[in-house]
Short mmCIF file of N, CA and C in Angstrom, two decimals:
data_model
loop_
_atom_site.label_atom_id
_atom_site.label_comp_id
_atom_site.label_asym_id
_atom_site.label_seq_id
_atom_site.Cartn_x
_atom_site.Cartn_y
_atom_site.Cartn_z
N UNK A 1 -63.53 -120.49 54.66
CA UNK A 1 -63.85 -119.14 54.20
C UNK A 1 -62.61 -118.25 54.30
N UNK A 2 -61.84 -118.69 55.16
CA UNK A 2 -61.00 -117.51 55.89
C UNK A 2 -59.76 -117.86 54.77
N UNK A 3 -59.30 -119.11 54.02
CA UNK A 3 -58.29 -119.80 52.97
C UNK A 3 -58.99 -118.94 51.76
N UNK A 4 -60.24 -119.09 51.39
CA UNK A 4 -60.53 -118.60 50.08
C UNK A 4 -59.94 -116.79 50.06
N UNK A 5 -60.56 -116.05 51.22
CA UNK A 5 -60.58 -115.04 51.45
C UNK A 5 -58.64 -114.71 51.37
N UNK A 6 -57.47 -115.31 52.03
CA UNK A 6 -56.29 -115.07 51.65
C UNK A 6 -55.80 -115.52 50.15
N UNK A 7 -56.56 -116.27 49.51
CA UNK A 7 -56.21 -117.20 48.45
C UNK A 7 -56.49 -115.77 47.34
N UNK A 8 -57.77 -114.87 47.87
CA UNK A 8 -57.84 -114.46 46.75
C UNK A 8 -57.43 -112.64 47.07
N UNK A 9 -56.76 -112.58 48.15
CA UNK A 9 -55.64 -111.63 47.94
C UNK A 9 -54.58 -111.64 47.41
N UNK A 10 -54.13 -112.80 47.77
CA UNK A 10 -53.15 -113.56 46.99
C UNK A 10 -52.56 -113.50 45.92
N UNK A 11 -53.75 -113.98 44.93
CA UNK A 11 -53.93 -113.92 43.68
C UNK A 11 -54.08 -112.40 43.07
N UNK A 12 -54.96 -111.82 43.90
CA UNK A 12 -54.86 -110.32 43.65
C UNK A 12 -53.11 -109.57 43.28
N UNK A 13 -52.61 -109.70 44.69
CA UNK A 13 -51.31 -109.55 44.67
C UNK A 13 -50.50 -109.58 43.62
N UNK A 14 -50.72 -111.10 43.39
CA UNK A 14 -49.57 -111.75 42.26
C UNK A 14 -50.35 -111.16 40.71
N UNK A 15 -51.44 -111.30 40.18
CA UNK A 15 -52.24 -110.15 39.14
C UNK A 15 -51.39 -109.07 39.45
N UNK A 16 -51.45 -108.18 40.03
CA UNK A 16 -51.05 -107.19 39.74
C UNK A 16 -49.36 -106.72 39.95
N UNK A 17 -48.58 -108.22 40.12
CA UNK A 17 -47.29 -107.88 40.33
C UNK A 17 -47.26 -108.50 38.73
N UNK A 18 -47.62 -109.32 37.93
CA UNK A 18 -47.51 -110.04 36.48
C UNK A 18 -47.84 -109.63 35.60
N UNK A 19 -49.22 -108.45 35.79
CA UNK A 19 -50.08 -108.43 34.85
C UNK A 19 -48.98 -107.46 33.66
N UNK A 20 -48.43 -106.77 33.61
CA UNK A 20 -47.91 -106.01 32.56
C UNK A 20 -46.60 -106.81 31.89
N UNK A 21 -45.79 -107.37 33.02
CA UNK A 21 -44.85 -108.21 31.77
C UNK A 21 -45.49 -108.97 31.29
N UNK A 22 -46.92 -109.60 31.25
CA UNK A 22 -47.11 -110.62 31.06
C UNK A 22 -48.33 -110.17 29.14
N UNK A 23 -48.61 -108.77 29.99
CA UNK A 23 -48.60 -108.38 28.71
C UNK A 23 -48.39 -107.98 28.01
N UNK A 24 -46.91 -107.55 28.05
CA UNK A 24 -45.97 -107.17 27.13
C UNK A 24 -45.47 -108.24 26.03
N UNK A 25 -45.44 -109.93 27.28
CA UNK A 25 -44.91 -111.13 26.58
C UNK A 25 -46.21 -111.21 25.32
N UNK A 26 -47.46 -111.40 25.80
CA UNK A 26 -48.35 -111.53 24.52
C UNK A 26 -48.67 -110.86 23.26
N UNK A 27 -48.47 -109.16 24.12
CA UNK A 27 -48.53 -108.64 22.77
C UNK A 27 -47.33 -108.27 21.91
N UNK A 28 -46.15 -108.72 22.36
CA UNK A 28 -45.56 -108.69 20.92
C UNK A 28 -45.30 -109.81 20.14
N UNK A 29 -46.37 -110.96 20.80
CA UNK A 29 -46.16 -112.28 20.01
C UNK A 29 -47.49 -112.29 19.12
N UNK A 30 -48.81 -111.26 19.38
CA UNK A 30 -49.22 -111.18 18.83
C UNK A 30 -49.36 -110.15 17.50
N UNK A 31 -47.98 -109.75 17.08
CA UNK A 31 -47.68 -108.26 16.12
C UNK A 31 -48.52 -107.22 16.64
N UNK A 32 -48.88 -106.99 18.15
CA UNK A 32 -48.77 -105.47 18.31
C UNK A 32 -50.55 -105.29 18.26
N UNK A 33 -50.95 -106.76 18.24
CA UNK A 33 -52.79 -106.59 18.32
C UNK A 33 -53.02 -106.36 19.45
N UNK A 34 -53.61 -105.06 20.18
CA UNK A 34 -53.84 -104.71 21.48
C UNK A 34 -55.12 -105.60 21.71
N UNK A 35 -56.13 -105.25 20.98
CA UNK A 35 -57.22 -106.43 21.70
C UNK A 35 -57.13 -107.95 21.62
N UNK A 36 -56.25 -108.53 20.89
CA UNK A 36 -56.29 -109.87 20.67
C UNK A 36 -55.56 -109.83 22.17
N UNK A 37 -54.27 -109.23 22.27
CA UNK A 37 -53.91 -109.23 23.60
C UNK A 37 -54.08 -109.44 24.94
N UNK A 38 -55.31 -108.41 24.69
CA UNK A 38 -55.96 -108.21 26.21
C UNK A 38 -56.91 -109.39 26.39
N UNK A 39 -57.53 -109.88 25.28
CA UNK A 39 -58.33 -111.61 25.55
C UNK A 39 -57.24 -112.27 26.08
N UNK A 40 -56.31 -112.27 25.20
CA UNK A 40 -55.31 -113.41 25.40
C UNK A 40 -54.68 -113.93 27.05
N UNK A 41 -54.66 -112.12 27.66
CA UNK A 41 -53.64 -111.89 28.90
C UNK A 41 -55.01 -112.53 29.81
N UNK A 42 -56.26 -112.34 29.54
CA UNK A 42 -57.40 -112.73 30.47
C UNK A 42 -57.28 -113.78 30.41
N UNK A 43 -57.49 -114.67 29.54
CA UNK A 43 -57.56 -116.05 29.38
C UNK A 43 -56.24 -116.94 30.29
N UNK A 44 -55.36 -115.99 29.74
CA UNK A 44 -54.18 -116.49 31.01
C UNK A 44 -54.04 -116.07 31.96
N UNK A 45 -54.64 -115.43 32.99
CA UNK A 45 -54.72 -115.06 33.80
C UNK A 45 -56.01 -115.86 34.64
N UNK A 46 -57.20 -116.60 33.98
CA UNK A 46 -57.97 -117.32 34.41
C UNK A 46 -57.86 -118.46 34.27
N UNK A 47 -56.52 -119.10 33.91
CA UNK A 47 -56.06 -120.20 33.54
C UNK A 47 -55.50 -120.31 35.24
N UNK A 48 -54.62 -119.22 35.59
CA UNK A 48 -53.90 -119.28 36.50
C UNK A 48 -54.59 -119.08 37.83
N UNK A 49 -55.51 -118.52 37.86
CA UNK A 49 -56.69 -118.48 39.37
C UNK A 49 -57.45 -119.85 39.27
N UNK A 50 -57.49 -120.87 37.99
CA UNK A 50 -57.94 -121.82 38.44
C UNK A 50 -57.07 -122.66 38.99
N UNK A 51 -55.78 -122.49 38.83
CA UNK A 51 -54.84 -123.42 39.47
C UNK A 51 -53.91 -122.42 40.52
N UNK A 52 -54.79 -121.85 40.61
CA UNK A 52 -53.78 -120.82 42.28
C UNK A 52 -53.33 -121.57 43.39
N UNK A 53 -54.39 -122.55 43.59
CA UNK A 53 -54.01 -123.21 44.78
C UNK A 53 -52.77 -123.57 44.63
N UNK A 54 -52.42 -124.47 43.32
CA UNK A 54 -51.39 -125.04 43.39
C UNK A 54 -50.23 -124.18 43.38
N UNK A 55 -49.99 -122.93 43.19
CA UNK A 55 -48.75 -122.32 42.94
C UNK A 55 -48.24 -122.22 44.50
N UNK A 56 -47.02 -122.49 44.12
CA UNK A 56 -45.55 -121.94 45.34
C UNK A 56 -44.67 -121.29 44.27
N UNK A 57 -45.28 -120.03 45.47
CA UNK A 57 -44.32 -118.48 45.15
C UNK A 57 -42.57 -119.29 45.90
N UNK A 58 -42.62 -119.84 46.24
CA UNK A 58 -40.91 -119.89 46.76
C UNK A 58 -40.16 -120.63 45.88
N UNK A 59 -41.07 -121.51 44.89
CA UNK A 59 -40.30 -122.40 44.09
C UNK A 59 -40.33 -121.25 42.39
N UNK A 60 -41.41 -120.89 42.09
CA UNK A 60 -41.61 -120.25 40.68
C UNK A 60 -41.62 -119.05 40.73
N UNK A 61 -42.14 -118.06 41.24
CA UNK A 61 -42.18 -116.63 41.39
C UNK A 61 -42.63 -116.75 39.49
N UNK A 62 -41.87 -116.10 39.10
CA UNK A 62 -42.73 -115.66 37.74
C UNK A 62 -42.60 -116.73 36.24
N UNK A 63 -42.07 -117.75 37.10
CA UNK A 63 -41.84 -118.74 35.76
C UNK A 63 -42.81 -119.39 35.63
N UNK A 64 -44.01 -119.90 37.01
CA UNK A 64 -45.06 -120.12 36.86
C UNK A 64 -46.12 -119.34 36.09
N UNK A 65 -46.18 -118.55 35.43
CA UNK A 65 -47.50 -117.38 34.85
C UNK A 65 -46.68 -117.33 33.39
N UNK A 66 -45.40 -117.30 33.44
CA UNK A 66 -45.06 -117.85 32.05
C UNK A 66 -44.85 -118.87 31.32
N UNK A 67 -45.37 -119.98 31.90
CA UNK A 67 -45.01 -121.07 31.34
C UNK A 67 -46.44 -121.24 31.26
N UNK A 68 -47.54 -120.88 31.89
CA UNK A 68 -49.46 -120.55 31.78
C UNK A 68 -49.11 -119.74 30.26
N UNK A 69 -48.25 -118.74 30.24
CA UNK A 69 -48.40 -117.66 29.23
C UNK A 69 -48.00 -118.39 27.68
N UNK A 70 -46.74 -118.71 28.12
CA UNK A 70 -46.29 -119.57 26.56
C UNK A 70 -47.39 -120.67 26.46
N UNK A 71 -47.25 -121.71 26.84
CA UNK A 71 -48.47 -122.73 26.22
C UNK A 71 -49.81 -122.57 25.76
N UNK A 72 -50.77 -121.38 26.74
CA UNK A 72 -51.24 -120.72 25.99
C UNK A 72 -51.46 -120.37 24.43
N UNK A 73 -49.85 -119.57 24.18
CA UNK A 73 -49.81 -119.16 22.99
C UNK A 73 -49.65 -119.92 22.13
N UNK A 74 -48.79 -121.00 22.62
CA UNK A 74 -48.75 -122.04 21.35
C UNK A 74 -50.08 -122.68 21.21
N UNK A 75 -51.20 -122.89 22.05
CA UNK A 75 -52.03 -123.15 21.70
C UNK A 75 -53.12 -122.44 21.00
N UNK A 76 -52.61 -121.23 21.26
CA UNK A 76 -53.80 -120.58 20.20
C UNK A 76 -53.24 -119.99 18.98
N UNK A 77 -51.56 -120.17 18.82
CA UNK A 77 -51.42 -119.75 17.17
C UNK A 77 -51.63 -121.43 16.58
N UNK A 78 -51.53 -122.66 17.57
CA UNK A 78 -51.76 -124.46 16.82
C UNK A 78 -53.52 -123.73 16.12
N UNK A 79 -54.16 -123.20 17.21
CA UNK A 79 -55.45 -123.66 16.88
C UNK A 79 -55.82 -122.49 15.82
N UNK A 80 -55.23 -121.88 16.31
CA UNK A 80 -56.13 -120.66 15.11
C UNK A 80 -56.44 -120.58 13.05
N UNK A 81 -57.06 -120.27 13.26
CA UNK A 81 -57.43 -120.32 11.43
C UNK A 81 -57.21 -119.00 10.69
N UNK A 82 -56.22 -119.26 9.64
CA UNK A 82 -56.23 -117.82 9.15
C UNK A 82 -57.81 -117.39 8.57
N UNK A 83 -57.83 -116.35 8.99
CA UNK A 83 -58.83 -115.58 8.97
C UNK A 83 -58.56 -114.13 8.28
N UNK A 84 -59.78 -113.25 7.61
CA UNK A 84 -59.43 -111.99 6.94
C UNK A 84 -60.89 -111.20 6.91
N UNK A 85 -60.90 -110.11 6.84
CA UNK A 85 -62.16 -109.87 6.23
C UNK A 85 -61.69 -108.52 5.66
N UNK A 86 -62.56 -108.12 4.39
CA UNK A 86 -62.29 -106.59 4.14
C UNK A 86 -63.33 -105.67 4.53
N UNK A 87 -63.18 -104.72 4.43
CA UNK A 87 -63.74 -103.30 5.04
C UNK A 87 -64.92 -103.56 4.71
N UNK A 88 -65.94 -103.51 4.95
CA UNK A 88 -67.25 -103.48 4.86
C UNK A 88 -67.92 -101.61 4.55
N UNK A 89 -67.20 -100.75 5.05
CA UNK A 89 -67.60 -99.59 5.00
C UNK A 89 -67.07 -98.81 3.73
N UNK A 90 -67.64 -98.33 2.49
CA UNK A 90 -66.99 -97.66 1.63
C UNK A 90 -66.54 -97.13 1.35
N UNK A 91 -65.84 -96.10 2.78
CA UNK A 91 -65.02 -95.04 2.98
C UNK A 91 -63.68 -95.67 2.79
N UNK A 92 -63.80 -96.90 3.68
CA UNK A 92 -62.39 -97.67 3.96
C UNK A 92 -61.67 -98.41 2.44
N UNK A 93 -63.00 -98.58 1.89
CA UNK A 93 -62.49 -99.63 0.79
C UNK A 93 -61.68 -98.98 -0.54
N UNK A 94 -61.43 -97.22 -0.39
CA UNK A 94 -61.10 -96.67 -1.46
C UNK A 94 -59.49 -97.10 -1.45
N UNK A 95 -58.44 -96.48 -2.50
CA UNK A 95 -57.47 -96.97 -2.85
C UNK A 95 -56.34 -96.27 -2.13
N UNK A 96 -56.42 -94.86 -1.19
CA UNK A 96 -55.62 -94.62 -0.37
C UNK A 96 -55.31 -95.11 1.03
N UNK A 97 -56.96 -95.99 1.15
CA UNK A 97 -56.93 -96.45 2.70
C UNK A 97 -55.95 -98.11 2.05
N UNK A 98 -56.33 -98.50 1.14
CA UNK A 98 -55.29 -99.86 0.91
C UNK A 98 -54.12 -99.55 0.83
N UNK A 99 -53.48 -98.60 0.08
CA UNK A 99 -52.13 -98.44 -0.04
C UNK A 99 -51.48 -97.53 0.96
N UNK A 100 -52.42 -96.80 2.01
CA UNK A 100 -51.92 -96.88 3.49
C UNK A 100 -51.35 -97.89 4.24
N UNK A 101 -52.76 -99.13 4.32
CA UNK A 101 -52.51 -100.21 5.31
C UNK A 101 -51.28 -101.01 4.48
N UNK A 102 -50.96 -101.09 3.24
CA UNK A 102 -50.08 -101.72 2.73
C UNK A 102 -48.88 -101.11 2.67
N UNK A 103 -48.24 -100.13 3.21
CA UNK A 103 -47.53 -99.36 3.33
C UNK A 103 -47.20 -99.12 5.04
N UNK A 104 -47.91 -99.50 5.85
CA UNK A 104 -47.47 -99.55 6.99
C UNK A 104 -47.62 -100.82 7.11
N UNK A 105 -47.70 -101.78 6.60
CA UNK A 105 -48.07 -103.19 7.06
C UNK A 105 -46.79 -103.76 6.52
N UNK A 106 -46.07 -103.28 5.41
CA UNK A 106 -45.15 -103.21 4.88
C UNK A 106 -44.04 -102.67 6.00
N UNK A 107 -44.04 -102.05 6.33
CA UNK A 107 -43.08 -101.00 7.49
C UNK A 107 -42.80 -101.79 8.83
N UNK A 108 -44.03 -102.61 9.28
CA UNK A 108 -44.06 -102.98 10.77
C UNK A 108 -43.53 -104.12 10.10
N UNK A 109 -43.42 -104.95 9.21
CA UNK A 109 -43.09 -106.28 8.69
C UNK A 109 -41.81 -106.09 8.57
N UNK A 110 -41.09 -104.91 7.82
CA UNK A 110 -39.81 -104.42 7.84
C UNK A 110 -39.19 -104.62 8.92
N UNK A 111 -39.43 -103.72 9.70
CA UNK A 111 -39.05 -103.48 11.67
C UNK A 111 -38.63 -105.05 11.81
N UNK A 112 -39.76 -105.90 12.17
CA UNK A 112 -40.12 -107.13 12.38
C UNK A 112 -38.88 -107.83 12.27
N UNK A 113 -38.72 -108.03 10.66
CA UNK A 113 -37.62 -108.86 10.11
C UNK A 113 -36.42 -108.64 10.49
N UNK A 114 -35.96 -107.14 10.67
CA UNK A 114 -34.69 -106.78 11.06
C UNK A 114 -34.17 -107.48 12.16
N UNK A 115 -35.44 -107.01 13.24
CA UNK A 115 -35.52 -107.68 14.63
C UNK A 115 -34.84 -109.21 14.69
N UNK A 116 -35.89 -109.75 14.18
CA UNK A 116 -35.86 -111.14 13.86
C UNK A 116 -34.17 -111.66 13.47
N UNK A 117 -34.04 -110.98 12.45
CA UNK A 117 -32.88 -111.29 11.55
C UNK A 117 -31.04 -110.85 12.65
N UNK A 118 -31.58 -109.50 13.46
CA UNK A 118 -30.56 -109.47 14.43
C UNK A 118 -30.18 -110.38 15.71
N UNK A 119 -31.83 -111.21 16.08
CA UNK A 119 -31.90 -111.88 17.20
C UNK A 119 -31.39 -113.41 16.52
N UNK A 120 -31.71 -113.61 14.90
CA UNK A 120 -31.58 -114.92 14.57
C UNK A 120 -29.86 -115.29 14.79
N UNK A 121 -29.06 -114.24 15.01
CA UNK A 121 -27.42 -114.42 15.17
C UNK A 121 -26.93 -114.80 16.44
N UNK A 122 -28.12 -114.85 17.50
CA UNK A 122 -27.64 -115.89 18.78
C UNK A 122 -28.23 -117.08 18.81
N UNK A 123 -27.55 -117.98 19.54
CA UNK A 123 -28.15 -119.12 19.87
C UNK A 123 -29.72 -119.11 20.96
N UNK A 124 -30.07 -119.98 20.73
CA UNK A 124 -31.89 -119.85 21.17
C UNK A 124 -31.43 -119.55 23.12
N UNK A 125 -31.11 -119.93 23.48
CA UNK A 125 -30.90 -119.87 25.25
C UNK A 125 -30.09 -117.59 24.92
N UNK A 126 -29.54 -117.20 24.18
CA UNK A 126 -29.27 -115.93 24.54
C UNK A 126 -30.74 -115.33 23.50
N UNK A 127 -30.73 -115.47 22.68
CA UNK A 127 -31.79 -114.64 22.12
C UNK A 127 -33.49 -114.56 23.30
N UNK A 128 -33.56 -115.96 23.81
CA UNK A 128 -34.56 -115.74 24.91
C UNK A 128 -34.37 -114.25 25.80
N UNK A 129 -33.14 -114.80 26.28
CA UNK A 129 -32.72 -113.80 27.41
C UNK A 129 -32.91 -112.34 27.26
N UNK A 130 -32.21 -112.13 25.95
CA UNK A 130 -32.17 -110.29 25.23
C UNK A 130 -33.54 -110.11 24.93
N UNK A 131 -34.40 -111.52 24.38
CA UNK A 131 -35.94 -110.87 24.26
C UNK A 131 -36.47 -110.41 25.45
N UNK A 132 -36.67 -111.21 26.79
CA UNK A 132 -37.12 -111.08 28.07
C UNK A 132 -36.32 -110.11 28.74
N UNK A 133 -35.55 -109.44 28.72
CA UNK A 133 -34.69 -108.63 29.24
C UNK A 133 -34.90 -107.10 28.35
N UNK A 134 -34.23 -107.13 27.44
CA UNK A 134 -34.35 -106.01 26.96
C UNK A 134 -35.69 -105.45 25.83
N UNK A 135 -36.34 -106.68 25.56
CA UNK A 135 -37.92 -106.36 24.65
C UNK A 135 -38.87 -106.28 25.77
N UNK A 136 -38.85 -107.35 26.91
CA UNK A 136 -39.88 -107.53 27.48
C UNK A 136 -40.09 -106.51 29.03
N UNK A 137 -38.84 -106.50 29.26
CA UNK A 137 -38.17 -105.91 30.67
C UNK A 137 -37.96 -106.39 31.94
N UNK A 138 -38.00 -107.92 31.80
CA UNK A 138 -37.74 -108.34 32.62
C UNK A 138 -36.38 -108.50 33.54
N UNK A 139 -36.65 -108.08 34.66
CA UNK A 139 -35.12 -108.36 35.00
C UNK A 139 -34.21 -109.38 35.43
N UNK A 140 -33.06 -109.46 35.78
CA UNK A 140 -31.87 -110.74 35.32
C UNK A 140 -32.34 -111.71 36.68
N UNK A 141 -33.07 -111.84 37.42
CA UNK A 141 -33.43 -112.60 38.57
C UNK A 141 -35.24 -113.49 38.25
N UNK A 142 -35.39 -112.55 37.46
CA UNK A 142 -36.73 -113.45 37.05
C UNK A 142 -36.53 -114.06 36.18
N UNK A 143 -35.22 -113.88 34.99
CA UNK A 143 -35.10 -114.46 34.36
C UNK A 143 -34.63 -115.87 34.17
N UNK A 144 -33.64 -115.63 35.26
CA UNK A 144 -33.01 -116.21 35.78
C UNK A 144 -33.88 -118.02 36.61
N UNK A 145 -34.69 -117.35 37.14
CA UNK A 145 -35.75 -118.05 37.63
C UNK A 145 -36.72 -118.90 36.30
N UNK A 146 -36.91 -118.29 35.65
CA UNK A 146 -37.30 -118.51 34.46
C UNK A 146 -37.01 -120.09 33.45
N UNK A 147 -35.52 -119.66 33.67
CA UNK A 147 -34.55 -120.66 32.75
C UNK A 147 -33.75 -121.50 33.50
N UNK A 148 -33.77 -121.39 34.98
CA UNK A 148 -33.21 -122.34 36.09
C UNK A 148 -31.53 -122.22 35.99
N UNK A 149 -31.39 -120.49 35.79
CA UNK A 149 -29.90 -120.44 36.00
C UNK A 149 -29.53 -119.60 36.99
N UNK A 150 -28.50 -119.54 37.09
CA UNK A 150 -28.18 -118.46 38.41
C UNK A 150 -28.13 -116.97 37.75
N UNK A 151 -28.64 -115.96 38.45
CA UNK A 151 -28.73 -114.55 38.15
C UNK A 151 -27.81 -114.29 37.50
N UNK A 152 -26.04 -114.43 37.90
CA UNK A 152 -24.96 -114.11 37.34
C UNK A 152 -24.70 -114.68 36.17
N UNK A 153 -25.38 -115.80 35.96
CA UNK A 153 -25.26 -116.47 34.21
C UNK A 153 -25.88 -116.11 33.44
N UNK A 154 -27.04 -115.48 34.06
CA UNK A 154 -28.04 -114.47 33.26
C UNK A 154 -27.52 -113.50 32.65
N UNK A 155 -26.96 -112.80 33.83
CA UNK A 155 -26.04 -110.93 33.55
C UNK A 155 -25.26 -111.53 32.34
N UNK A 156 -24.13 -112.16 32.88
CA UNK A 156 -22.96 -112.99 31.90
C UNK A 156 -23.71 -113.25 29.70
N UNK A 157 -24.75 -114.34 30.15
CA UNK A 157 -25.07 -114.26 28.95
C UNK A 157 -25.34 -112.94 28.05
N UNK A 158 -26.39 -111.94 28.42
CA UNK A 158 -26.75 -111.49 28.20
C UNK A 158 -26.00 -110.34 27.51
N UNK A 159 -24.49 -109.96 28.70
CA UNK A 159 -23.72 -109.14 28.52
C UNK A 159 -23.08 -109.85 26.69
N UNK A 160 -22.71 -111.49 26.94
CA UNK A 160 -22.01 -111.66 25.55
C UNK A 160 -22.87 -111.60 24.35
N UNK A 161 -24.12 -111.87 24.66
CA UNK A 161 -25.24 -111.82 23.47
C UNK A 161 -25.13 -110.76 22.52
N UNK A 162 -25.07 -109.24 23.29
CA UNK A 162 -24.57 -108.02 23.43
C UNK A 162 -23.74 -107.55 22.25
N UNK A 163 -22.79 -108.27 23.54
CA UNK A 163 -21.32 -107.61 22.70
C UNK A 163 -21.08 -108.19 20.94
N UNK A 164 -21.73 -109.32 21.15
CA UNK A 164 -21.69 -110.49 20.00
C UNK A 164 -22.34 -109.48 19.05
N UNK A 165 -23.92 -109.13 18.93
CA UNK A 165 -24.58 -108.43 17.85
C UNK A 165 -24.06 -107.10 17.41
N UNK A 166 -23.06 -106.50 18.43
CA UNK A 166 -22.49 -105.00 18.71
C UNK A 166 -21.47 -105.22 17.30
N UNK A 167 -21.29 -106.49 17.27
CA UNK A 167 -19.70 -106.62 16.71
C UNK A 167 -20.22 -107.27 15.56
N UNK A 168 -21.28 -107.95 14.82
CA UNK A 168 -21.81 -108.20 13.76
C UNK A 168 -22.61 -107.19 13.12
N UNK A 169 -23.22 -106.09 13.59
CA UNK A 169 -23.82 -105.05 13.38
C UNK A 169 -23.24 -104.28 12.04
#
């Protein structure tokens, strides 16, 4: 009783030291869907209280809840089905509410690509880093932890990733 009872402070603890990078990591892999999100961050988050026991904070600290977080995701953009539906309500279905949503859907797709297209000019080990660092906010010791490098190779990369896009810009 007295193991369950620390197990699930524990877990408490670590929830609420993860829960926001962790949903920062989902929702911008999900384009910015707040509720697909918040399923998503639950689901991983009950992924990870079923295997609490097994975690050691001295070996993973936060690479454990992201590596729950990524597989996750790859498993639910493998499984998912494109899906659509239109407005059901007749207010929505007139021709300013379409060429609204197509006009900002257009805009966030814009943003998107730029993104994309600035991050596509590093190699995959720095573009991680500048995503988790400067998109996600993670800092250079979790990251670090993360990718099994030392903090200072972290700073180091990150700094040339940097300078690299500064100077292709």
């Amino acid at each position: 009783m007295l193991d369950k009872i620390r197990l699930k402070k524990e877990f408490e603890k670590f929830y609420n030291t993860h829960l926001d990078k962790v949903y920062r990591f989902v929702f911008f892999r999900t384009g910015g869907n707040k509720d697909l999100a918040q399923d998503l961050v639950s689901e991983i988050f009950i992924k990870a209280l079923e295997h609490f026991a097994d975690y050691d904070q001295k070996k993973s600290n936060s690479a454990w809840i992201f590596t729950i977080a990524k597989n996750h995701m790859a498993n639910y953009w493998r499984d998912k089905k494109p899906t659509g539906s239109l407005p059901e309500d007749e207010d929505e279905a007139n021709d300013d509410f379409w060429l609204k949503s197509a006009v900002n859907a257009f805009k966030k797709d814009a943003e998107k690509r730029r993104v994309s297209e600035i991050l596509e000019k590093l190699d995959v080990s720095s573009r991680e880093i500048v995503t988790f660092h400067y998109i996600l906010g993670y800092n250079y010791a979790e990251i670090a932890a993360m990718k099994n490098m030392s903090e200072t190779a972290v700073k180091v990369a990150a700094h040339r990733a940097i300078k690299k896009l500064s100077t292709q810009s």
